[in-house]
Coordinates of N, CA and C in Angstrom, one line a residue:
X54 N 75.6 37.6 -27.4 CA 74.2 37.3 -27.5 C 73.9 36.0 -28.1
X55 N 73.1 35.2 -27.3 CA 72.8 34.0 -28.1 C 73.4 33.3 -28.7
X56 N 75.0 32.6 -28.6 CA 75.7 31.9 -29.6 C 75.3 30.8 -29.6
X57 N 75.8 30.0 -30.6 CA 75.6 28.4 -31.3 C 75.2 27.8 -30.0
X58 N 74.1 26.9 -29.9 CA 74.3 25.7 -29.2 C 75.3 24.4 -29.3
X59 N 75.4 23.9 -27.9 CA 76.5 22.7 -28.2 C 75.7 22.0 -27.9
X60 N 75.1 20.2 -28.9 CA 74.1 19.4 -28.9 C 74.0 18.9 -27.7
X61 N 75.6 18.7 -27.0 CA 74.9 18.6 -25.5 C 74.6 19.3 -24.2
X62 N 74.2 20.6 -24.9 CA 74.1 21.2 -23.3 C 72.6 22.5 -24.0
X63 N 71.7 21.4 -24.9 CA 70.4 21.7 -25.9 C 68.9 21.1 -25.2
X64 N 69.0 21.4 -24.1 CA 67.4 20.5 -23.6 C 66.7 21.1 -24.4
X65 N 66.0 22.1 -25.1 CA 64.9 22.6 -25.6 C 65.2 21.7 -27.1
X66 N 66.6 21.6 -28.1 CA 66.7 20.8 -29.3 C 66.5 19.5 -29.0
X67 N 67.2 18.6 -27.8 CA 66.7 17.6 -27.6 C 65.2 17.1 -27.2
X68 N 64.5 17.7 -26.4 CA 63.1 17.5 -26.5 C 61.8 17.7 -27.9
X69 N 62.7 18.7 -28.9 CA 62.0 18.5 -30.0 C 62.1 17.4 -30.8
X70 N 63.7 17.1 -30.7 CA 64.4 15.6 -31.7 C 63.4 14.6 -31.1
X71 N 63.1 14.3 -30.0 CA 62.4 13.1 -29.2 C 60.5 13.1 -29.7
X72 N 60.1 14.0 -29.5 CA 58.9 14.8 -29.9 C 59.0 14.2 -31.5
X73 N 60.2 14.3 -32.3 CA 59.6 14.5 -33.7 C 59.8 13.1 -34.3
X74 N 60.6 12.7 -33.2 CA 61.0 11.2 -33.4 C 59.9 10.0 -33.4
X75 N 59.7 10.5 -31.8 CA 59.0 9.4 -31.1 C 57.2 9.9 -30.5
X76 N 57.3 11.1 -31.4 CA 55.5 11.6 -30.9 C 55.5 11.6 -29.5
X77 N 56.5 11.8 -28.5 CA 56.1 12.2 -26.8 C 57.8 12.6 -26.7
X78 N 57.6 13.3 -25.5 CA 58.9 13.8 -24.7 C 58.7 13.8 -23.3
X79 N 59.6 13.6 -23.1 CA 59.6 14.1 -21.5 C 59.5 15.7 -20.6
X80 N 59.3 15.9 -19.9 CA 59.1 17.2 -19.2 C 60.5 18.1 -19.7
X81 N 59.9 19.3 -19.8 CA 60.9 20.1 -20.9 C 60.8 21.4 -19.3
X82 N 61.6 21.4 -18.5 CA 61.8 22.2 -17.0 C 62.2 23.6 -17.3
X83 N 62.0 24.6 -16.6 CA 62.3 26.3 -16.7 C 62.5 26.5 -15.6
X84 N 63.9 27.1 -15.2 CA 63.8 27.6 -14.5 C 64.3 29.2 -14.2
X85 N 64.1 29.9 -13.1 CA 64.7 31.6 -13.3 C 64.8 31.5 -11.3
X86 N 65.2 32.6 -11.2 CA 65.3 33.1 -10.0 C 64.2 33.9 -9.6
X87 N 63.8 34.6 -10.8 CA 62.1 34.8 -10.2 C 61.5 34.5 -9.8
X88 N 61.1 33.2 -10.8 CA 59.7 32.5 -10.6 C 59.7 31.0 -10.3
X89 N 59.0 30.6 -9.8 CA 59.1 29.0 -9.3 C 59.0 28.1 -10.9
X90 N 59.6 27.1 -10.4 CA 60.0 26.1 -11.7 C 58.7 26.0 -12.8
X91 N 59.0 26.3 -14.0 CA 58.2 25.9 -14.7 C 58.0 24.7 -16.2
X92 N 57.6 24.7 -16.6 CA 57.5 23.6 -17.8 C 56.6 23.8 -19.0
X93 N 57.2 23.7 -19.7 CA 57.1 23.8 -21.3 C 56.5 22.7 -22.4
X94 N 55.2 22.3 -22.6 CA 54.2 21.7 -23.3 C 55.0 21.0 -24.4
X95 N 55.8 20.5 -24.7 CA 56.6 20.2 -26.2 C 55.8 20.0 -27.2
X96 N 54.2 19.3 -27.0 CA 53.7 19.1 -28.1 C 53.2 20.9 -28.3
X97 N 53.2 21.4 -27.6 CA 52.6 22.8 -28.1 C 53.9 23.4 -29.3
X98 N 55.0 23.1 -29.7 CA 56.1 23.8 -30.5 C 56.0 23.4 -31.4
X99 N 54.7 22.2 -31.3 CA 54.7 21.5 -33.4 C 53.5 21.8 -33.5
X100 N 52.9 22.9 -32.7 CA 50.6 23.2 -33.0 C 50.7 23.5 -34.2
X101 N 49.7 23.1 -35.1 CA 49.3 23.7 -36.2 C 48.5 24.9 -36.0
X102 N 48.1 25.6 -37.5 CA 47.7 26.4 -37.4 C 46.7 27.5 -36.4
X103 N 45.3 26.3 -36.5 CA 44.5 26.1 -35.7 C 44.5 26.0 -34.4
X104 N 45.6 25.9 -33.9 CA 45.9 25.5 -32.2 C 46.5 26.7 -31.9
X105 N 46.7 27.6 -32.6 CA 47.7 29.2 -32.3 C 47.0 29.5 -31.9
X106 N 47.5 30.4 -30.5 CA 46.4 31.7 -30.2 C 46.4 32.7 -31.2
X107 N 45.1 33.7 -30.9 CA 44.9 34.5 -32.2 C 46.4 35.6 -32.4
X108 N 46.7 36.1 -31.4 CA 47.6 37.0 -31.7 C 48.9 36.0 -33.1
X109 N 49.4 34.8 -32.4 CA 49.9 34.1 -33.8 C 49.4 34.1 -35.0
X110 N 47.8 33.5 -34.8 CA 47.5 33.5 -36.1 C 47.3 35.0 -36.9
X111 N 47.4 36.2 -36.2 CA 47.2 37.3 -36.8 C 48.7 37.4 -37.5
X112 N 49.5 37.1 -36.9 CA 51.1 37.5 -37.5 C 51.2 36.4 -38.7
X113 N 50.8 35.5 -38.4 CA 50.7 34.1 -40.0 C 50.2 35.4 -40.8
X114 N 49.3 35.4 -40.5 CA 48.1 36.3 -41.6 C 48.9 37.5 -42.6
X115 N 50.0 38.6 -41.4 CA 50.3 39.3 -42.2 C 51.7 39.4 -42.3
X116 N 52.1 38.3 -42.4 CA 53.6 38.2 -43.3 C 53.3 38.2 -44.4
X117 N 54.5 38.6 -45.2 CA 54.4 38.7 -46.7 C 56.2 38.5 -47.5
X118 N 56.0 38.0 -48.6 CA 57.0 38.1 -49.4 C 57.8 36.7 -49.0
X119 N 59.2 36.9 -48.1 CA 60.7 36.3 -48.3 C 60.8 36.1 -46.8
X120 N 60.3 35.6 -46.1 CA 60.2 35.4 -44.9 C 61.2 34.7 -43.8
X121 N 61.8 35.5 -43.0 CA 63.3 35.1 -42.2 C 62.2 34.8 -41.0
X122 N 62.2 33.5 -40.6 CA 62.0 32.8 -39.1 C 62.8 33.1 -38.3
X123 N 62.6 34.0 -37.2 CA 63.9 34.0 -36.1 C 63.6 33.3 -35.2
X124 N 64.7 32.4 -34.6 CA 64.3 31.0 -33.5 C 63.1 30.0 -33.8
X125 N 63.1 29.7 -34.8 CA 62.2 28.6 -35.0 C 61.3 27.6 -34.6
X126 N 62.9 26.9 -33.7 CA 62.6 25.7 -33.2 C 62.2 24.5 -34.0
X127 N 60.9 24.3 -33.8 CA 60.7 22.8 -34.4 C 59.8 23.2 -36.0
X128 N 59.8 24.6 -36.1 CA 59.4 25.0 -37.7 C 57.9 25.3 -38.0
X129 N 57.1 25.4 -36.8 CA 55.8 25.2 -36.8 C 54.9 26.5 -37.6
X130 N 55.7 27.7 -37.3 CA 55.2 29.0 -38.2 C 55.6 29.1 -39.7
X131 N 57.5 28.4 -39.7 CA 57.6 28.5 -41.1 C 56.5 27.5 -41.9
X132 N 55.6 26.1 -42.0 CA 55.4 25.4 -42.1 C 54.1 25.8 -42.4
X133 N 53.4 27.0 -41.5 CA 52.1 27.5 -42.0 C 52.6 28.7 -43.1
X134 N 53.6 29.2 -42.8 CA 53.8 30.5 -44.0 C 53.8 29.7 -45.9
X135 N 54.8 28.3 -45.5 CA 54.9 28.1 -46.5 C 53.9 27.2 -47.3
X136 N 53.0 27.0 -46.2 CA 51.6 26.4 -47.1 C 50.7 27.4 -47.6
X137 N 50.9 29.0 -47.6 CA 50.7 29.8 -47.9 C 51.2 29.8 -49.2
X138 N 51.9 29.4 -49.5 CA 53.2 30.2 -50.5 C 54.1 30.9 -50.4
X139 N 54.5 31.3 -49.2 CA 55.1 32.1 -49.1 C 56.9 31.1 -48.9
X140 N 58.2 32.3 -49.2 CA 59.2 31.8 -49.1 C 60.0 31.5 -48.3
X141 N 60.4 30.9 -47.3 CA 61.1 31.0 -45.9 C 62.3 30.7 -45.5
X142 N 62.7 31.5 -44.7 CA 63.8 30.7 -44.4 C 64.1 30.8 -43.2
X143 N 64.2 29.3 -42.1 CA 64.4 29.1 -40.8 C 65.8 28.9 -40.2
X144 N 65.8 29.9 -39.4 CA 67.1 30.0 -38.5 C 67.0 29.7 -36.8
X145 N 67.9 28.8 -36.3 CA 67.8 28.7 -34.8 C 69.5 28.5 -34.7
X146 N 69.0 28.6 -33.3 CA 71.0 28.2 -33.0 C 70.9 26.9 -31.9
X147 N 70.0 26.5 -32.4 CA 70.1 24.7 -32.1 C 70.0 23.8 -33.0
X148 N 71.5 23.3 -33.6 CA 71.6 22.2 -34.5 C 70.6 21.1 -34.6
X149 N 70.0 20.7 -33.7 CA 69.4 19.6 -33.6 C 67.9 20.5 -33.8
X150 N 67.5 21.5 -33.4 CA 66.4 22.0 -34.1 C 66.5 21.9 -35.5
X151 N 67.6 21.9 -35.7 CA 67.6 22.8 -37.7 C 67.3 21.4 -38.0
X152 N 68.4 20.4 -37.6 CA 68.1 18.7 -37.8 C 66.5 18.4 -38.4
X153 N 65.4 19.0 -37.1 CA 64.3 18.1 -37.1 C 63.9 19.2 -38.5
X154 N 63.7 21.0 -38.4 CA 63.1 21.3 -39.6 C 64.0 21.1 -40.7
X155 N 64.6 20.8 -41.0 CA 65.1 19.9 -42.5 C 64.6 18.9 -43.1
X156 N 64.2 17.5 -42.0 CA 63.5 16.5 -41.8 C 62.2 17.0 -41.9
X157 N 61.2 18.2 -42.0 CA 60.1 18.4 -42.3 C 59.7 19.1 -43.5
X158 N 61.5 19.5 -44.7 CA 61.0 20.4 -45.7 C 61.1 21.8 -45.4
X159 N 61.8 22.1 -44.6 CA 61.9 23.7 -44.3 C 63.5 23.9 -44.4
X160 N 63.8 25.4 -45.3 CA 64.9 25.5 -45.5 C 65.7 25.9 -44.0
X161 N 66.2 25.1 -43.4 CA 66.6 25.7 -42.2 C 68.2 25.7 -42.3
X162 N 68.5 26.8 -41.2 CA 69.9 27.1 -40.8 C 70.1 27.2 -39.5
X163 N 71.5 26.8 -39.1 CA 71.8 26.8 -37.2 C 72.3 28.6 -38.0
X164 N 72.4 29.5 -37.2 CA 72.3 31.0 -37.1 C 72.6 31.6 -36.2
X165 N 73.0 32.3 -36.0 CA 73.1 33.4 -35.0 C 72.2 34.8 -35.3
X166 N 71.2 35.2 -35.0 CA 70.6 36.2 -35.7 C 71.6 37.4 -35.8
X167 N 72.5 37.5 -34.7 CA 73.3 38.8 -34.7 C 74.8 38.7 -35.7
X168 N 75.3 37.6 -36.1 CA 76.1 36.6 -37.1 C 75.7 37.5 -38.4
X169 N 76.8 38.7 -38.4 CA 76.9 39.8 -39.4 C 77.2 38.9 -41.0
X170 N 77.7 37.7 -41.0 CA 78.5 37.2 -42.1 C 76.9 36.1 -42.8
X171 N 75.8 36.6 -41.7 CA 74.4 35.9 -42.6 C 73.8 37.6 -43.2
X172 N 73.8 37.6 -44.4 CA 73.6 38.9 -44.9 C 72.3 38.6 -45.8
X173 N 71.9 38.2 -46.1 CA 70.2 38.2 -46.8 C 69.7 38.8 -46.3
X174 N 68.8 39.1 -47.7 CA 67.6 40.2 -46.9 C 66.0 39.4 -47.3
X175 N 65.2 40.1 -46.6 CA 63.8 39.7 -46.4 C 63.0 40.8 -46.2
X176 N 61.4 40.4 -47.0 CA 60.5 41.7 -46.9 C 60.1 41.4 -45.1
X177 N 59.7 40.2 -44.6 CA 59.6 40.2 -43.2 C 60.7 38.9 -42.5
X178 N 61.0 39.4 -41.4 CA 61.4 39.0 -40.1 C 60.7 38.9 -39.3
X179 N 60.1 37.6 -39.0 CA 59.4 37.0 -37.9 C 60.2 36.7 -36.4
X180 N 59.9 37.3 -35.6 CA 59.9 36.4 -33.9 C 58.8 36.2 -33.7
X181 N 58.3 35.4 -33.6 CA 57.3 35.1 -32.8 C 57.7 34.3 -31.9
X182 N 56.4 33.9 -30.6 CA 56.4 33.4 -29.4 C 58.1 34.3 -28.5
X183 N 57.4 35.6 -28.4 CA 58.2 36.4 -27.9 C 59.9 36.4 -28.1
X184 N 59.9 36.0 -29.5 CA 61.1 36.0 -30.3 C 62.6 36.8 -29.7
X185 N 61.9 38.4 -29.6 CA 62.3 39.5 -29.4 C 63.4 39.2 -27.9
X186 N 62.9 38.2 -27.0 CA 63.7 37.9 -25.6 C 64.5 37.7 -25.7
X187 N 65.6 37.1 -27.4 CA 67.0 36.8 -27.3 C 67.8 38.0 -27.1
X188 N 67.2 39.3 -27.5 CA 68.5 40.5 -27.0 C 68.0 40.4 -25.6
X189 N 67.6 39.8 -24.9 CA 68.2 39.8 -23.7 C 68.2 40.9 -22.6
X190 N 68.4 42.0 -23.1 CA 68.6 43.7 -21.7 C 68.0 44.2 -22.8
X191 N 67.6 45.8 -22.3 CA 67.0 46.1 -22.8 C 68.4 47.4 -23.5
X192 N 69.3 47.6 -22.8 CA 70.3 48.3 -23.7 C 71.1 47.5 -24.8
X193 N 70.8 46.5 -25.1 CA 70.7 45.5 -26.1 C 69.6 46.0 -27.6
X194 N 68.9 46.8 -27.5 CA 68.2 46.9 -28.6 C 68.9 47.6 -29.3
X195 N 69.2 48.9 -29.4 CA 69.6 49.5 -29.8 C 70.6 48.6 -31.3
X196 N 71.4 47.7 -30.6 CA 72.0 46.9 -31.7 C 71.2 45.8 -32.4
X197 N 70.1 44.9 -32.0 CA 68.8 44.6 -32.3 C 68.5 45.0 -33.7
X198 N 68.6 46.3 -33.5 CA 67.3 47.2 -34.3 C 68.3 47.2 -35.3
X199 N 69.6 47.7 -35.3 CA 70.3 47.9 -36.6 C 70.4 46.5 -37.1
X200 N 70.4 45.2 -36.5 CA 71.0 44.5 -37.1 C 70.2 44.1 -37.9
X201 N 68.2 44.4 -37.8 CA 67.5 44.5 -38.4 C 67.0 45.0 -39.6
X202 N 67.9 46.1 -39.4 CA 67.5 46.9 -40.3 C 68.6 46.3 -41.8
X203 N 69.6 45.7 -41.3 CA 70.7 45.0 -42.1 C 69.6 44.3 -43.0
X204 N 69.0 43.1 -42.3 CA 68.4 42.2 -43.2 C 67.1 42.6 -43.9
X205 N 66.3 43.4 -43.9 CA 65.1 44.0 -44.0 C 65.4 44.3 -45.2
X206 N 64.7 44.0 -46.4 CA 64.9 44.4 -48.0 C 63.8 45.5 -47.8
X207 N 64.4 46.4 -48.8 CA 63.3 47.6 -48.8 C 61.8 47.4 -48.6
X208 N 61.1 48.0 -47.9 CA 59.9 48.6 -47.8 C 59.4 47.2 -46.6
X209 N 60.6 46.0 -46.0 CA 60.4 45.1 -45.8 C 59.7 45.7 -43.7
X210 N 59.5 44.9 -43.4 CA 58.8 44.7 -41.8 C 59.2 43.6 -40.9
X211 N 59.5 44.1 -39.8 CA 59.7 43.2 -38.3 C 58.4 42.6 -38.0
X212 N 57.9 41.7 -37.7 CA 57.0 41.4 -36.7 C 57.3 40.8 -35.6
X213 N 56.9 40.7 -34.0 CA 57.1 40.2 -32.9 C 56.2 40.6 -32.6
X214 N 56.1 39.2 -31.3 CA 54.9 40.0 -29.9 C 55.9 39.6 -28.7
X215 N 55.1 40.4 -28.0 CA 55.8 40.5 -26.4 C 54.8 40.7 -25.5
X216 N 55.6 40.6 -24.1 CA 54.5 40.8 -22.9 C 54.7 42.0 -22.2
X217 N 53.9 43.1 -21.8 CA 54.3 43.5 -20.5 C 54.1 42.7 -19.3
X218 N 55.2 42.7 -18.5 CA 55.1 41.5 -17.5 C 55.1 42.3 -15.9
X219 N 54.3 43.6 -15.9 CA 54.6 44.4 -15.1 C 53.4 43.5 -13.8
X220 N 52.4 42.9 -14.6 CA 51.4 42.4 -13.3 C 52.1 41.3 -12.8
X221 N 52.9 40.7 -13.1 CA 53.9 39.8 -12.0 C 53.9 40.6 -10.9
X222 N 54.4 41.8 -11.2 CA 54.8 42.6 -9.7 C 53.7 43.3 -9.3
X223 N 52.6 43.5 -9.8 CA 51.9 43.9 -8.9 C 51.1 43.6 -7.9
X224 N 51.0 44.6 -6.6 CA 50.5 44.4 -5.5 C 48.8 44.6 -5.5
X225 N 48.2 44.0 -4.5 CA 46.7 43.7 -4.3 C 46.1 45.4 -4.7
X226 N 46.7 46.5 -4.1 CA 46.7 47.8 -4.1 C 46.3 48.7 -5.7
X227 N 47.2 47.4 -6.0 CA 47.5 48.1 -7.7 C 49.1 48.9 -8.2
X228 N 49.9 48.8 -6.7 CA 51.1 49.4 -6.5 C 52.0 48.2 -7.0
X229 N 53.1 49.1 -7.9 CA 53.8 47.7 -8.1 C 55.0 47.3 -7.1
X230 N 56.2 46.4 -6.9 CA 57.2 46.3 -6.4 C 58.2 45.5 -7.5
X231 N 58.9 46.9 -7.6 CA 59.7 46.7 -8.6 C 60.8 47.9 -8.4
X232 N 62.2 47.0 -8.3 CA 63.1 47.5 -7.8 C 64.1 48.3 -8.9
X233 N 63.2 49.6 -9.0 CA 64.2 50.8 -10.2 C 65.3 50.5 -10.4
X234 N 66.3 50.3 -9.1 CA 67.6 49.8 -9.5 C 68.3 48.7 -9.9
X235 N 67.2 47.6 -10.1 CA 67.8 46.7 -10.8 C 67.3 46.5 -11.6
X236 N 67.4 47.5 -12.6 CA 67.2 47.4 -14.2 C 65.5 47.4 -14.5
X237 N 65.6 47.0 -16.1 CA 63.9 46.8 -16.6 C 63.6 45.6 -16.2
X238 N 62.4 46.1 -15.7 CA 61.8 44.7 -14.4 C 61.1 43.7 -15.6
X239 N 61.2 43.6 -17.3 CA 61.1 42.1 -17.7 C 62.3 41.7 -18.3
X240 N 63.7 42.1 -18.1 CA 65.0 41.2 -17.9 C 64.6 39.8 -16.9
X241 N 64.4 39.1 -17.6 CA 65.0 37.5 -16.7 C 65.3 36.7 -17.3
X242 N 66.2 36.1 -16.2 CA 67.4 35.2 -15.8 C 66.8 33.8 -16.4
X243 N 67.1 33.1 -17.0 CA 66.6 31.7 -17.2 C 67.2 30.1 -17.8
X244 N 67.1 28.9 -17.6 CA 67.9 27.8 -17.3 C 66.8 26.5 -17.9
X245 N 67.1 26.0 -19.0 CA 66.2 24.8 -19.0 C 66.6 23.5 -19.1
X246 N 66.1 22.3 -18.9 CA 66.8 20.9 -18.4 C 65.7 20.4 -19.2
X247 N 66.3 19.0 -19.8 CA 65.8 18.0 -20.4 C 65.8 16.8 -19.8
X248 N 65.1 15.8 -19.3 CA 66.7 14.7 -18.8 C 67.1 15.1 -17.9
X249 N 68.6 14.5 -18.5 CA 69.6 14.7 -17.4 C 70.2 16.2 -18.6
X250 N 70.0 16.6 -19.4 CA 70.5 17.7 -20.5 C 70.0 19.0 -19.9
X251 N 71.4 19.6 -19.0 CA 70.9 20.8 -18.3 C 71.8 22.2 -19.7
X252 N 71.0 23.0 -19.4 CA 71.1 23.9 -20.5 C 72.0 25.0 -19.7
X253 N 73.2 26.4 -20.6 CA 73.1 27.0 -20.0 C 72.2 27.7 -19.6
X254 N 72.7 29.1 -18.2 CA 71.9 30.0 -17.8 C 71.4 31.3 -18.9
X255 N 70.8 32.0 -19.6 CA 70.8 32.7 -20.4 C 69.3 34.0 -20.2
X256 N 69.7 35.4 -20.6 CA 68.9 35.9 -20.1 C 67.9 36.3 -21.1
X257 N 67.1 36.8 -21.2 CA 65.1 36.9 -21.7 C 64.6 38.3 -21.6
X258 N 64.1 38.9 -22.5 CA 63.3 40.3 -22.5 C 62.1 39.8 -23.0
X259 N 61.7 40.5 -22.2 CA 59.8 41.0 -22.3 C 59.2 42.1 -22.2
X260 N 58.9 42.9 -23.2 CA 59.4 44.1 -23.6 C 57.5 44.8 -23.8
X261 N 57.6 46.2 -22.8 CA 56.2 46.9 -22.8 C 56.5 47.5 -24.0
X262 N 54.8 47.7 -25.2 CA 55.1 48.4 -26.2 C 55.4 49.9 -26.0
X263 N 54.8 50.2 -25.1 CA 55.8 51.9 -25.4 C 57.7 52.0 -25.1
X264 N 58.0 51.4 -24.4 CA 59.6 50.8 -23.9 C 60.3 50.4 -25.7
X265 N 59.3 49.6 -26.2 CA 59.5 49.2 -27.5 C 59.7 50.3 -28.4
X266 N 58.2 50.9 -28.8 CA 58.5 52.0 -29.2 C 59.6 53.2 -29.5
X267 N 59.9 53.6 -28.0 CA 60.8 54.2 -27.8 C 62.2 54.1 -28.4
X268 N 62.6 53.4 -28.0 CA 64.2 52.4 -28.8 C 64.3 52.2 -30.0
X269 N 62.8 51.7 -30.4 CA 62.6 51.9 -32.0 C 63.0 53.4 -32.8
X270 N 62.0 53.7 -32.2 CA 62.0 55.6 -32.4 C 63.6 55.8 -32.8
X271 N 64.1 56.0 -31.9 CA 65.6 56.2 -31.7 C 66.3 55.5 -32.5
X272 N 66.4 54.3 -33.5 CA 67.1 54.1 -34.4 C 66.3 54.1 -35.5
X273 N 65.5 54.8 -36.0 CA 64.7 55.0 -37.1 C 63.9 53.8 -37.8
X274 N 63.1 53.2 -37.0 CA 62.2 52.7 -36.9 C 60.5 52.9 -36.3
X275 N 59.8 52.7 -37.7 CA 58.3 53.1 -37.0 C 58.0 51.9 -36.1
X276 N 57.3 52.0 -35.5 CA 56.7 51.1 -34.4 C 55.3 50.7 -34.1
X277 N 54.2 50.1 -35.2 CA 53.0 50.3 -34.8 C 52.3 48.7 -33.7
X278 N 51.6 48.9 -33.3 CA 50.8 47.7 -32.7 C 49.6 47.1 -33.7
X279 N 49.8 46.4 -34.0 CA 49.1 45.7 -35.1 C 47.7 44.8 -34.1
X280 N 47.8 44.2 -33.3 CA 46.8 43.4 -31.9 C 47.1 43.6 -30.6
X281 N 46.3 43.4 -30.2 CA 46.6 43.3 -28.3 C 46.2 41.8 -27.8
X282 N 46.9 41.1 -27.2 CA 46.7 39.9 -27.1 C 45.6 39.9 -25.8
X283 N 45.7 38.5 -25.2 CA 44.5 38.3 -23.9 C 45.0 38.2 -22.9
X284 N 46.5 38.4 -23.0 CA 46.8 38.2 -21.5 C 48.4 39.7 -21.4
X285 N 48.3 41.0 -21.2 CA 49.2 41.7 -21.4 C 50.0 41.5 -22.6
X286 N 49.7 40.7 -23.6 CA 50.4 40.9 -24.8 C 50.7 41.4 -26.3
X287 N 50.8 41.9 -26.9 CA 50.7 42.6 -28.3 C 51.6 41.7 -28.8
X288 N 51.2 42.1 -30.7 CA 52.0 41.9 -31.8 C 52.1 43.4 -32.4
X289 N 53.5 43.3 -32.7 CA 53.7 45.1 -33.4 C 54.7 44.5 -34.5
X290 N 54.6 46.1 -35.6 CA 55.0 45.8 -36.9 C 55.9 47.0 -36.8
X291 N 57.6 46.5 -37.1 CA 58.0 48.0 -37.2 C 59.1 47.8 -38.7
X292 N 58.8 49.1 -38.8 CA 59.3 49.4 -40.2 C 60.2 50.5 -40.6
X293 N 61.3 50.9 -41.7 CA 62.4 51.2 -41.5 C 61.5 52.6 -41.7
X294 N 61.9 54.0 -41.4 CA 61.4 55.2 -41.6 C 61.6 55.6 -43.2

């Protein structure tokens, strides 16, 4: 799941290095076998506060304590937690991200979130901007959830949001097409290019909250929805039983 980036095969690290360097980047490309090519705003990964949609700003709002950033990137949540006061600490597994949040005052680390030999604990664990997509399948949670529960200092909380991404597939009718047998239909496949800096292929979950729930349930986790976003998306808060 998600190992180390190698600096050259990092379009998403390299377009923030450029961004934080030189205030512009170049087109930051997506692609999947789903969906037709897409592209990624770079100045949107350094928005301040004020520029988050509300579902973010509700999760700023209710972190608390000792705060683990999962996937950071260019540090833009830790950066509002810790003008709060609050304590943080930012983990990505792109060197050249950790590079630029160092360069901004954020205690950052390159990480592996599943990298059993990072053992701190925290009252919250942040993913945000659908954080949660690095486990990747959905029979992937299960180990997710414990390795969660690893870092979580007592009485501590997960936060994430996610999408159901079931109206991709739906038809005019209201009927979906979505093919049972190949798996949970928000597994996808995905590839991003910088440049000439092509990234590997790696895969993405986007996870419906009852789907969530469920898995939670099952490794002794509560699971509540804290918002509903504006476009199929929630923020949920889960917590050890």
């Amino acid at each position: 799941m998600n190992n180390l980036i190698d600096t050259d095969k990092d379009p998403m690290g390299r377009a923030i290095m450029d961004y934080f360097s030189k205030g512009k980047a170049s087109r930051l490309r997506v692609f999947s076998s789903l969906f037709y090519e897409d592209e990624i705003p770079v100045a949107t990964l350094f928005r301040s506060f004020d520029e988050m949609p509300p579902l973010e700003q509700e999760a700023m709002r209710v972190c608390r304590g000792r705060v683990l950033d999962v996937g950071a990137g260019s540090g833009c949540h830790s950066l509002v937690l810790m003008s709060r006061g609050l304590d943080v600490v930012a983990i990505d597994i792109s060197q050249l991200s950790v590079d630029v949040m160092k360069q901004r005052g954020i205690d950052a680390r390159q990480v592996n979130f599943f990298d059993k030999t990072f053992d701190e604990k925290f009252d919250t664990v942040l993913m945000a901007m659908n954080g949660i997509g690095i486990v990747g399948r959905v029979e992937a949670l299960s180990d997710f959830f414990m390795r969660t529960k690893q870092l979580l200092a007592p009485g501590g909380q997960l936060l994430l949001d996610s999408s159901d991404i079931r109206y991709v597939f739906e038809n005019e009718d209201g009927s979906l097409d979505i093919d049972l047998a190949a798996g949970y239909y928000g597994e996808i496949d995905y590839r991003m290019q910088y440049k000439g800096v092509r990234g590997e292929p790696f895969d993405w979950l986007y996870i419906d909250f009852d789907t969530l729930s469920m898995y939670a349930e099952q490794c002794g986790l509560l699971c509540e929805k804290v918002a509903d976003g504006e476009h199929y998306d929630y923020l949920a808060r889960l917590t050890v039983k």
